Short mmCIF file of C-alpha atoms and ligand atoms in Angstrom, two decimals:
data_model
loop_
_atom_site.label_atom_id
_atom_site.label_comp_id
_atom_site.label_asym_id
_atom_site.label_seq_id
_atom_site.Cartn_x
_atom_site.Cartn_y
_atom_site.Cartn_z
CA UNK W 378 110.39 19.50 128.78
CA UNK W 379 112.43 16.50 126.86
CA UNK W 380 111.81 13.57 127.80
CA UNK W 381 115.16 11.46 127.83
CA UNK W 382 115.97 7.54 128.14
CA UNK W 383 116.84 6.52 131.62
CA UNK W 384 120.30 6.37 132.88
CA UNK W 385 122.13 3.03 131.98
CA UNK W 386 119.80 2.36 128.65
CA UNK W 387 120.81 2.70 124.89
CA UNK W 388 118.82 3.13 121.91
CA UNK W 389 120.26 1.16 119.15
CA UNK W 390 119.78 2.92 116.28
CA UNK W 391 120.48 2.16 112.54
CA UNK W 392 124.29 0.33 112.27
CA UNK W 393 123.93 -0.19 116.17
CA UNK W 394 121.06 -2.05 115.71
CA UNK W 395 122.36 -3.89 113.32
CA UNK W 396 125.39 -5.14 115.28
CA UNK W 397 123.21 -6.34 118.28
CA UNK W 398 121.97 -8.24 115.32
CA UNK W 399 124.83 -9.44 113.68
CA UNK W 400 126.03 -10.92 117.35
CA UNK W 401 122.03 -12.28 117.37
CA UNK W 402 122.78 -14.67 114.22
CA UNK W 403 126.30 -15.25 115.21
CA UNK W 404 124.94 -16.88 118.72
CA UNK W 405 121.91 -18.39 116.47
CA UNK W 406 124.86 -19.73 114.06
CA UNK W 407 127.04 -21.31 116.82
CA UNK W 408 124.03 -22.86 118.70
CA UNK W 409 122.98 -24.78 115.54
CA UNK W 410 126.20 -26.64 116.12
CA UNK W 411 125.33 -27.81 119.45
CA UNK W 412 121.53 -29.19 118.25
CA UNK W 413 120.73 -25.89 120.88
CA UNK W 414 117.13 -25.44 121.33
CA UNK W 415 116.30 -21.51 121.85
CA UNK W 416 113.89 -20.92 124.54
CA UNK W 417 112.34 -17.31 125.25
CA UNK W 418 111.17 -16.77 129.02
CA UNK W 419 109.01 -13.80 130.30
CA UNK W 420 111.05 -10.56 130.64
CA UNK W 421 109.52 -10.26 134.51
CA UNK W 422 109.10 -13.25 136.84
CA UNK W 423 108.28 -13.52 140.21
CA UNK W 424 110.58 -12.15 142.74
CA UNK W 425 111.01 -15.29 144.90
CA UNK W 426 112.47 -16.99 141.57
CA UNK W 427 115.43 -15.06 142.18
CA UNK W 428 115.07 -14.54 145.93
CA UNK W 429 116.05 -18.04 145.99
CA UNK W 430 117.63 -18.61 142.91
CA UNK W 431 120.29 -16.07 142.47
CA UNK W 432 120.43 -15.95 146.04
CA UNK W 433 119.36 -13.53 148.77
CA UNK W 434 122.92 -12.66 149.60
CA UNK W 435 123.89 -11.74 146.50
CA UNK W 436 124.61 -7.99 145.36
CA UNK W 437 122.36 -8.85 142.76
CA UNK W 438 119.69 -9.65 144.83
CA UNK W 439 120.13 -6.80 147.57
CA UNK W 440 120.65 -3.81 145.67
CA UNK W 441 120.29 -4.04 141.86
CA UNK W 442 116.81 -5.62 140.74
CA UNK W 443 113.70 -3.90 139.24
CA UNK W 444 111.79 -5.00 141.35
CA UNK W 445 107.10 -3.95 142.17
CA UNK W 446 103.90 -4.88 142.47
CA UNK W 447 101.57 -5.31 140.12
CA UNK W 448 98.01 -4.01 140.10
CA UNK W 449 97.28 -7.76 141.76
CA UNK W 450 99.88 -6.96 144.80
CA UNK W 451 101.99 -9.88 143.07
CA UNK W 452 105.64 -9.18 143.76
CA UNK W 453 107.60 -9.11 140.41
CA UNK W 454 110.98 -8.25 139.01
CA UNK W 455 112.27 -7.70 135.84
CA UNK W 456 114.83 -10.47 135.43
CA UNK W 457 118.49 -9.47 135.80
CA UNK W 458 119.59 -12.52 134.47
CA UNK W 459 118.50 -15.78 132.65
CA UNK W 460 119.75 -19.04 133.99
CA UNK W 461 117.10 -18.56 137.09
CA UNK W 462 114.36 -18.24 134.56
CA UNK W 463 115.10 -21.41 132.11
CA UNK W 464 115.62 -23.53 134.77
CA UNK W 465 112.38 -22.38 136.27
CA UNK W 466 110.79 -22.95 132.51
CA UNK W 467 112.64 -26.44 132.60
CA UNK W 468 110.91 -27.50 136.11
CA UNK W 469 107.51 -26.25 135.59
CA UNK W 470 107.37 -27.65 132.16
CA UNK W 471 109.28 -30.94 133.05
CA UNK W 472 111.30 -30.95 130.69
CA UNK W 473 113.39 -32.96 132.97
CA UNK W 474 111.33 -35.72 131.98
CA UNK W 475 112.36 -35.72 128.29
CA UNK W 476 115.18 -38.56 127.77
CA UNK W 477 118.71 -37.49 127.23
CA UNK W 478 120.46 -33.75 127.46
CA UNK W 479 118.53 -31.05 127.32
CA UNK W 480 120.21 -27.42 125.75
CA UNK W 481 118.92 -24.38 125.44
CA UNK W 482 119.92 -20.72 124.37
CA UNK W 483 118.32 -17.38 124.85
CA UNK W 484 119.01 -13.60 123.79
CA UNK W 485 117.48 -10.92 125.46
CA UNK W 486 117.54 -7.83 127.58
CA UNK W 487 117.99 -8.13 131.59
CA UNK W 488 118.10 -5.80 134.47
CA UNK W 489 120.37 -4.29 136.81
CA UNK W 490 120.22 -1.34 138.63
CA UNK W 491 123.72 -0.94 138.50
CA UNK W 492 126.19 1.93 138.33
CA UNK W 493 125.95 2.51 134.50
CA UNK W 494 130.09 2.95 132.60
CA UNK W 495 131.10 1.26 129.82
CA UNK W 496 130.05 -2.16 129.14
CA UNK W 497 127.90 -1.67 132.49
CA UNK W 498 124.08 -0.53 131.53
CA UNK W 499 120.93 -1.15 133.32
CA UNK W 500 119.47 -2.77 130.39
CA UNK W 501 121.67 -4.76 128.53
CA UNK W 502 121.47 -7.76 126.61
CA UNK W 503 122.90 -11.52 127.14
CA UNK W 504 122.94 -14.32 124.84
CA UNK W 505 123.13 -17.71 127.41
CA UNK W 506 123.32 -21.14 126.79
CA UNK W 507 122.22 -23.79 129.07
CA UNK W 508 122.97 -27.47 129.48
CA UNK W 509 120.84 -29.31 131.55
CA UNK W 510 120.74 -32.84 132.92
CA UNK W 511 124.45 -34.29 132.96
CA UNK W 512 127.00 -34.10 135.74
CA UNK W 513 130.19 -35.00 133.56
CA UNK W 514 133.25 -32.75 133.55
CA UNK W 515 133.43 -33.13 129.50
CA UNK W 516 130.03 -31.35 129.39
CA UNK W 517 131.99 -28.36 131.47
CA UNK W 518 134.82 -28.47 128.75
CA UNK W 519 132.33 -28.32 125.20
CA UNK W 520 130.38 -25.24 127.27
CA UNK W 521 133.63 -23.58 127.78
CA UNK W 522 134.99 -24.44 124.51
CA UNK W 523 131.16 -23.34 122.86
CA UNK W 524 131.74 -20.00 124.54
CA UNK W 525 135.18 -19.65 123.09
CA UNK W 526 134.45 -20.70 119.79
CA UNK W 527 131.36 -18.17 119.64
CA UNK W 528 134.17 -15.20 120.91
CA UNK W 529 136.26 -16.27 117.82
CA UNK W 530 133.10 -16.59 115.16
CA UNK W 531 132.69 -12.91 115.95
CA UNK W 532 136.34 -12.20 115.37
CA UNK W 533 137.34 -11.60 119.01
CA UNK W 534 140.95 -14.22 119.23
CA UNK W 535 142.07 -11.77 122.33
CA UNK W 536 140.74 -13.21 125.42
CA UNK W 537 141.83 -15.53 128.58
CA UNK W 538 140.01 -18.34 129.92
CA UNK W 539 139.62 -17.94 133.68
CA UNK W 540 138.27 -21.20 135.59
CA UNK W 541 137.30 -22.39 138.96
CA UNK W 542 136.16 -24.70 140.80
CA UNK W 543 134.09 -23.34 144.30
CA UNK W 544 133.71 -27.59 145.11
CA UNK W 545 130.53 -29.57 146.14
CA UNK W 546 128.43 -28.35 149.02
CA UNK W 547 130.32 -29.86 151.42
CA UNK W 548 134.14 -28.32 150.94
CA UNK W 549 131.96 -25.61 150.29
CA UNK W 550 130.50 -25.76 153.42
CA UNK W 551 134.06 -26.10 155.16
CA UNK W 552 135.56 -23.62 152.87
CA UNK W 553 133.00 -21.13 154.03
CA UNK W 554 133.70 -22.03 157.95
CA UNK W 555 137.60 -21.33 157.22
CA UNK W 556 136.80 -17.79 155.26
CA UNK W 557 134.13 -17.07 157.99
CA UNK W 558 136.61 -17.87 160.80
CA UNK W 559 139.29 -16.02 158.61
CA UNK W 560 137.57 -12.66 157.84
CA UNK W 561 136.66 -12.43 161.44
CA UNK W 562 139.80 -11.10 162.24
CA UNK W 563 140.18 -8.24 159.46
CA UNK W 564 136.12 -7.45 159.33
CA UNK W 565 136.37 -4.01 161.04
CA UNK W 566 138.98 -2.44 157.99
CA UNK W 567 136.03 -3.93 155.83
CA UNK W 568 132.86 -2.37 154.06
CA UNK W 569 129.30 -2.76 155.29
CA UNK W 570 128.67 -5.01 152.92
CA UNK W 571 131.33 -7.63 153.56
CA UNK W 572 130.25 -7.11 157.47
CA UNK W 573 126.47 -8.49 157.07
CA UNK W 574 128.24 -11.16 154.50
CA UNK W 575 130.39 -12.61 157.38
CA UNK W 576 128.00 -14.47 159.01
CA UNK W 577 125.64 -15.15 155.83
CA UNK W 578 127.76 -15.74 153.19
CA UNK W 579 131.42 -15.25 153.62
CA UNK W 580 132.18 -16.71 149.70
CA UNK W 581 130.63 -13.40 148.53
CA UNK W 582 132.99 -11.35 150.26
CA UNK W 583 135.74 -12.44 147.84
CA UNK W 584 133.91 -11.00 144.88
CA UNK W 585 133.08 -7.72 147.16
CA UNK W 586 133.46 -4.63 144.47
CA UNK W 587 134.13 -1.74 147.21
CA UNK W 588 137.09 -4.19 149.12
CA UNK W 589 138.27 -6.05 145.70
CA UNK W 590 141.77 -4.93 146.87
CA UNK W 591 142.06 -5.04 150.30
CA UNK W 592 144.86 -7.47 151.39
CA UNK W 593 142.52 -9.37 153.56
CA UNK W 594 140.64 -10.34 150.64
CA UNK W 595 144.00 -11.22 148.57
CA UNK W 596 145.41 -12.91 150.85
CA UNK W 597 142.46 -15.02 151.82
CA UNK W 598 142.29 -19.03 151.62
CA UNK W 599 141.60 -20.85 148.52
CA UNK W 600 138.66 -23.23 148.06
CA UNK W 601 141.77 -25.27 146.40
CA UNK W 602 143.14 -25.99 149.71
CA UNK W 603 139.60 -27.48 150.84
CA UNK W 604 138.20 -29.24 148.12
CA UNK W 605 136.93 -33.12 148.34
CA UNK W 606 138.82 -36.16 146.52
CA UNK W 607 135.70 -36.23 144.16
CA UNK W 608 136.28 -32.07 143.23
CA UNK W 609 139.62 -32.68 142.67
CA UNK W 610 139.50 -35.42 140.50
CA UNK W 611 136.48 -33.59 138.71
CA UNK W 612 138.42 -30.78 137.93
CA UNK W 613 140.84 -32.14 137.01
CA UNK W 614 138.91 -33.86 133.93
CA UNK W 615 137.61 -30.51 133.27
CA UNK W 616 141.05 -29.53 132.90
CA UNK W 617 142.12 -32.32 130.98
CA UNK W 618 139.45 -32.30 128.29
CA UNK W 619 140.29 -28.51 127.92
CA UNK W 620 143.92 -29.31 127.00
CA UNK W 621 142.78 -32.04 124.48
CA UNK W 622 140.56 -29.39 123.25
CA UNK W 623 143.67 -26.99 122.86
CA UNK W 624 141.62 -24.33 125.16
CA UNK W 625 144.53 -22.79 126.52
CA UNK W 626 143.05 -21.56 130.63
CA UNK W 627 144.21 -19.80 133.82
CA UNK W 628 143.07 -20.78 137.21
CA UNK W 629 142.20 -18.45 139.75
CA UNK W 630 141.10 -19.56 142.71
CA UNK W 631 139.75 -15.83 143.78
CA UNK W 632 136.87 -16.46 141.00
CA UNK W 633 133.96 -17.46 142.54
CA UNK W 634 130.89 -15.95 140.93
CA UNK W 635 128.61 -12.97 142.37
CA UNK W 636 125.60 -15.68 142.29
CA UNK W 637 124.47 -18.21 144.46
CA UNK W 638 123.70 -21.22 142.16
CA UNK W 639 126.98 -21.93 141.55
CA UNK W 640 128.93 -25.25 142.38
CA UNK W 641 131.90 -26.94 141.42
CA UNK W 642 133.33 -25.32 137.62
CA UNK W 643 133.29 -21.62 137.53
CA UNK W 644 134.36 -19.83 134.44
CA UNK W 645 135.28 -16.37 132.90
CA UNK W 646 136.29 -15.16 129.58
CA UNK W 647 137.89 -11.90 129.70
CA UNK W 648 139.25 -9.25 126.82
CA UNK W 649 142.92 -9.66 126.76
CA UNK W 650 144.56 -6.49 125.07
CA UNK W 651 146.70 -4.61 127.44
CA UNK W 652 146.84 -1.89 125.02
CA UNK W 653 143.30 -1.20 125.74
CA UNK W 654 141.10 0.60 127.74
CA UNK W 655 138.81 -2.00 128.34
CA UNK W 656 141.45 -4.91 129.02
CA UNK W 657 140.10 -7.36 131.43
CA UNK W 658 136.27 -6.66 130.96
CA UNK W 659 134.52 -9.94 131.16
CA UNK W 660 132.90 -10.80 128.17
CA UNK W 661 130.97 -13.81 129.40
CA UNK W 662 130.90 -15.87 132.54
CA UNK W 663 129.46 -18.76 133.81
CA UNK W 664 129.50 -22.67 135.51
CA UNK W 665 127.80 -25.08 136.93
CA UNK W 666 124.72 -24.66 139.20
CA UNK W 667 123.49 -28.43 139.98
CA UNK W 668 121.43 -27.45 142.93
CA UNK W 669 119.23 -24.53 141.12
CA UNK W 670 116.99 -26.77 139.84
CA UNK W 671 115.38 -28.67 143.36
CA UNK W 672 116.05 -25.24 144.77
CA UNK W 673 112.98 -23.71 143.03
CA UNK W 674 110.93 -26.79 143.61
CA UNK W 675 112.16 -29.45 140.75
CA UNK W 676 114.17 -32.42 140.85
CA UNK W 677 118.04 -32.61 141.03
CA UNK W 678 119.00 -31.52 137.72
CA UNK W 679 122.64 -30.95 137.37
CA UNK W 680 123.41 -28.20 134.90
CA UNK W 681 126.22 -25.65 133.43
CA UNK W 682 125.93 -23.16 131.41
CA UNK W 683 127.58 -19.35 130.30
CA UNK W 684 125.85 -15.94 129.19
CA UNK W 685 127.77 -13.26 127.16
CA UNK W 686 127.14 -9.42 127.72
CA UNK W 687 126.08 -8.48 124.14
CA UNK W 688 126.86 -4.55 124.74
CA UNK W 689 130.46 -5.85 126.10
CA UNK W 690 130.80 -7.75 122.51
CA UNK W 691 129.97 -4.40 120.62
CA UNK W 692 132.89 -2.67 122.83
CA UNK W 693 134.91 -4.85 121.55
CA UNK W 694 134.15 -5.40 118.26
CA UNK W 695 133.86 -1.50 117.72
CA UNK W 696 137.58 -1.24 119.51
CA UNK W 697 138.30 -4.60 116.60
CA UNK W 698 136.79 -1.70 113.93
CA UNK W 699 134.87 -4.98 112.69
CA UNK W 700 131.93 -3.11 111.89
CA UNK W 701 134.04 -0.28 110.06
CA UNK W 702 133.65 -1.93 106.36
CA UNK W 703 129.69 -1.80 106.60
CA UNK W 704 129.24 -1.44 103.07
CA UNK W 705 125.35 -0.27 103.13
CA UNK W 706 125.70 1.31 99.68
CA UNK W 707 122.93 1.46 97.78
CA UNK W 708 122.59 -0.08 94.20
CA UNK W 709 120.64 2.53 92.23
CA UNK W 710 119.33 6.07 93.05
CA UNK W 711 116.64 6.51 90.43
CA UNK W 712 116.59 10.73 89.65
CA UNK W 713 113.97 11.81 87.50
CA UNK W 714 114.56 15.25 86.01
CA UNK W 715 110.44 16.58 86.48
CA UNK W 716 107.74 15.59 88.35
CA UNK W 717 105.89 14.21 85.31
CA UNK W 718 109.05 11.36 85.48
CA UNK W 719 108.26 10.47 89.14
CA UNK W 720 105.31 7.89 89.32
CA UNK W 721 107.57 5.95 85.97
CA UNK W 722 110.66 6.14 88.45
CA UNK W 723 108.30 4.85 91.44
CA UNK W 724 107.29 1.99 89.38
CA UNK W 725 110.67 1.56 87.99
CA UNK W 726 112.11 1.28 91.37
CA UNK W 727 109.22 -1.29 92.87
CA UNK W 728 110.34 -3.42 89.89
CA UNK W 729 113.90 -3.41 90.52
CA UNK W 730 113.58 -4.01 94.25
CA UNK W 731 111.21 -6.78 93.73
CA UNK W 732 114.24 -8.83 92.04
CA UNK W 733 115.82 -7.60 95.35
CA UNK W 734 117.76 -4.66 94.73
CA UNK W 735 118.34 -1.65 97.16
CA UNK W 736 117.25 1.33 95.27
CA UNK W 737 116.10 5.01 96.65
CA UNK W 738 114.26 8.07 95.53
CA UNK W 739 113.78 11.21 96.79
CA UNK W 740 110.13 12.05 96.92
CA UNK W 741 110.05 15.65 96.94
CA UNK W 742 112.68 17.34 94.93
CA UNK W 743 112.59 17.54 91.26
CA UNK W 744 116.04 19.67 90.87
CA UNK W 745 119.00 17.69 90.35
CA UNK W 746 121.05 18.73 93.09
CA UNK W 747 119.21 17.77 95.75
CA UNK W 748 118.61 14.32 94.20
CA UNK W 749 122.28 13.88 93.91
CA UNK W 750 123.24 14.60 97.22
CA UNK W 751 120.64 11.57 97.90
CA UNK W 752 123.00 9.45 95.72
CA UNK W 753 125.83 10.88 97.57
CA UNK W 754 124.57 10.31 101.37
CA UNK W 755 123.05 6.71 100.03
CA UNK W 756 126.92 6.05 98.37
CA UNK W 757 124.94 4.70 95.55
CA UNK W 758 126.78 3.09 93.18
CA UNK W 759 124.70 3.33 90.45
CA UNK W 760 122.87 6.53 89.65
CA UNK W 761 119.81 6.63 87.16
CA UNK W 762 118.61 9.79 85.50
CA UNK W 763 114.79 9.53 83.98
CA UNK W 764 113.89 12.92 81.87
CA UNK W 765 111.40 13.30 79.01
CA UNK W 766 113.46 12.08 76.91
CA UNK W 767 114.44 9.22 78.92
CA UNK W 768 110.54 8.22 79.23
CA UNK W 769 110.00 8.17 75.13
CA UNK W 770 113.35 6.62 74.12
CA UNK W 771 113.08 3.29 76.60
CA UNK W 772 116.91 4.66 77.30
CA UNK W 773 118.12 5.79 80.68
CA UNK W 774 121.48 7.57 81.71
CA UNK W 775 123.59 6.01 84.07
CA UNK W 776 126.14 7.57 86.16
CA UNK W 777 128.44 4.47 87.41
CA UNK W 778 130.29 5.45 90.28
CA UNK W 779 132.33 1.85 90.12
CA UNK W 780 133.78 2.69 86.85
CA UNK W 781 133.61 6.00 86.91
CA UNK W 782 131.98 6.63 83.72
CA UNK W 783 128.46 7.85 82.21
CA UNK W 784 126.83 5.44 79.51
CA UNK W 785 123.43 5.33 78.02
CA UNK W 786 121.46 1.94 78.06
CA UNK W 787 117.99 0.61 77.80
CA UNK W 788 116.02 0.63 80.53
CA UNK W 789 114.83 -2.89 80.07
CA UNK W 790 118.34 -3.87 80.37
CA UNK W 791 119.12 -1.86 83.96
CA UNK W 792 118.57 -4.94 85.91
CA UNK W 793 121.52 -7.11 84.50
CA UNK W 794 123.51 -3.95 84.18
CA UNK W 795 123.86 -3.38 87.55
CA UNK W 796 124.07 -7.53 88.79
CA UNK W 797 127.19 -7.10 85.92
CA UNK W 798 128.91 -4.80 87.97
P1 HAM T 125 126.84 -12.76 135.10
O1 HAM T 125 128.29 -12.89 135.37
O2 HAM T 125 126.04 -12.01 136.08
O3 HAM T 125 126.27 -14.23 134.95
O4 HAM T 125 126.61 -12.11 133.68
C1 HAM T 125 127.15 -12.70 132.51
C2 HAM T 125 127.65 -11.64 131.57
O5 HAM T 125 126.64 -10.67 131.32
C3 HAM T 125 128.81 -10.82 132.12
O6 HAM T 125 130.03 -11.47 131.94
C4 HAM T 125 128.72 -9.55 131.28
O7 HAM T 125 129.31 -9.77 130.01
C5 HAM T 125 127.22 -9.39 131.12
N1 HAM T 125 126.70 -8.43 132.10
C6 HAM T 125 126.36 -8.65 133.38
N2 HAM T 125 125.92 -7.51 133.95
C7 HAM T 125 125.97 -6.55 133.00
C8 HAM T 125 125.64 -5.16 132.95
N3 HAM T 125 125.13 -4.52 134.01
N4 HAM T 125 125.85 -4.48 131.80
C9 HAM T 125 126.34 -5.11 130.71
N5 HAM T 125 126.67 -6.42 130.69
C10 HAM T 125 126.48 -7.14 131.82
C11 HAM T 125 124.97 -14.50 134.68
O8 HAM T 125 124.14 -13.69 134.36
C12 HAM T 125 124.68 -15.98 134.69
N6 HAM T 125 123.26 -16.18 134.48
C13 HAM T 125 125.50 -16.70 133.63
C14 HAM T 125 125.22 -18.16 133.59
C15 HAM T 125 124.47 -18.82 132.70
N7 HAM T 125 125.67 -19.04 134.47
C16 HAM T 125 125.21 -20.23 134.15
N8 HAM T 125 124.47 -20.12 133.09
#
């Protein structure tokens, strides 16, 4: 029987591959900008890392990480996101200790078992960025304005900024009492979910995915009503800085992460097209998480940082037809008209692609037609036929598919023939 790829996983194959790639150097480009450091974690991790990380009340947590033993009995997962992971990197290889900011980026697959549709797999990819070791509100503005400005390298101008803040532990910790206190009353029209997150977590029943539009949950309190003097006048900074920086932003006090770490500046970018099917798809997300770091055994480390769904990128970019203009045409096919031609066409062709040409052959067919429907499939724009005659005279004929027209030149001269073109 076939065996298939799991549910929720893509192979990226050819021109696929090579736009997970083209978003790769994008995010490499955009990082340079920032004096970003890359750092590259272990795909699994222990499971408490998250446990206590992402946060054992999360959906995340509860229902959608690979998670086993190893033949050791150590409990691992694979991770299903990144920020948990760098900051454990940054701790256990105190790099907390190094003077000044620290930034770092990473690309890479994580893992979700999550209910696979479009621009939701079980493997997909994020490119993050991290900023660790500053508490200032203009740090929160240069991540947000770093994530727009990567959207926009890519060619992606249709999106809204969606920001936050979820306060300091302490209106959090009154914010929570109110929504606790709050959702009390409407609990039983609720799902199971939200019922266990009453008493444990009440903040995540506002990002609930079953109840998202129950009226309970709309017409809940806002953490704006509850926030300290110091989150007020934090935010408002952010906010300020953002408008010097022309970063046009909504506020919506219902956004308030599906993880944990999070304190004080939340943030979403989101595909703005209402002409499309995937309007409103968040592209990336992230904020500030200045407790993660003493959480999983470090020192106070406050930190913000984002991470962009690379498969939600390609949505958009294919929806964009960015990718449609791929011009992977080759520069020569060489076609030799016998077999005896073929080992003078191989070493032709080594030649030409050692000054960095892209030239093919067909290894098996010595009839034309077959060799022409290489040049064809290839959209080669040169072709180059090699008989007998070819091999004595030092003269090849070339079929230019630019100008349309057949010439015959020396072979020695092919090279700056085609760069002419
Ligand atoms: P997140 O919101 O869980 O945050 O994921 C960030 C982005 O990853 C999402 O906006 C989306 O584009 C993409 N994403 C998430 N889940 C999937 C999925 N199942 N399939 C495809 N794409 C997905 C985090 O992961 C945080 N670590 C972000 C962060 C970094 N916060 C601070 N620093």
């Amino acid at each position: 029987m076939l065996i298939t790829k799991l549910k929720g996983t893509n192979d990226l194959i050819g021109i696929e591959a090579y736009k997970y790639r083209f978003i790769q150097k994008k995010a490499n480009e955009i990082t340079k900008l920032y004096g970003i450091e890359e750092m590259i974690t272990p795909i699994f991790e222990k499971t408490e890392l998250f446990l206590r990380g992402v946060g054992e009340t999360t959906d995340i947590v509860n229902k959608e990480m690979y998670s086993f033993q190893d033949k050791g009995g150590r409990d691992l997962t694979l991770r299903p996101e990144g920020t948990a992971a760098v900051s454990r990197a940054f701790v256990e290889n105190k790099l907390y200790a190094l003077p000044g900011l620290k930034k770092y980026s990473y690309f890479g697959p994580m893992f979700r078992y999550e209910r696979p549709q479009a621009g939701r797999m079980r493997q997909f990819s994020q490119f993050g960025v991290e900023f660790l070791g500053n508490g200032s509100p203009y740090m929160d503005s240069e991540v947000i304005s770093l994530a727009s400005k990567f959207l926009k390298s890519l060619g992606i101008n249709k999106f809204k900024v969606v920001i936050n803040t979820i306060g300091n532990k302490e209106s959090r910790s009154i914010y929570s009492n109110k929504l606790r206190e709050y959702f009390a009353e409407h609990i039983l029209e609720m799902c199971a979910d939200c019922k266990s997150r009453l008493e444990k977590n009440p903040l995540r029943i506002l990002d609930c995915k079953v109840d998202s539009k129950n009226a309970a949950i709309c017409n809940a309190p806002s953490i704006l009503d509850f926030l300290t003097q110091d989150d007020i006048v934090y935010f408002d900074k952010v906010k300020s800085s953002l408008e010097a920086l022309d970063i046009k932003y909504e506020i919506s006090n219902r956004l308030v992460r599906g993880l944990d770490y999070y304190t004080s500046t939340v943030f979403e970018l989101i595909y703005d097209d209402p002409s499309s099917k995937i309007d409103g798809l968040t592209l990336l997300a992230g904020g500030r998480y200045n407790g993660l770091s003493s959480e999983i055994g470090g020192p106070d480390v406050e930190a913000i940082g984002f991470a962009a769904g690379i498969e939600r990128l390609i949505l958009v970019l294919d929806e964009l037809h960015q990718f449609d203009n791929l011009n992977s045409a080759c520069d020569v096919c060489i076609i030799s008209i016998g077999e005896e031609q073929k080992n003078h066409c191989l070493k032709l062709a080594d030649k030409l692609r050692d000054k960095g040409l892209y030239v093919e052959i067909d290894y098996v067919s010595f009839n034309l037609k077959p060799q022409f429907k290489l040049a064809d499939r290839t959209n080669a724009k040169i072709i180059m036929i090699i008989g007998e005659e070819e091999l004595v005279s030092g003269k090849v004929i070339v079929k230019n598919k630019i100008k349309n027209i057949e010439e015959v030149i020396l072979e020695s001269e092919i090279y700056n023939y085609i760069k002419g073109e």
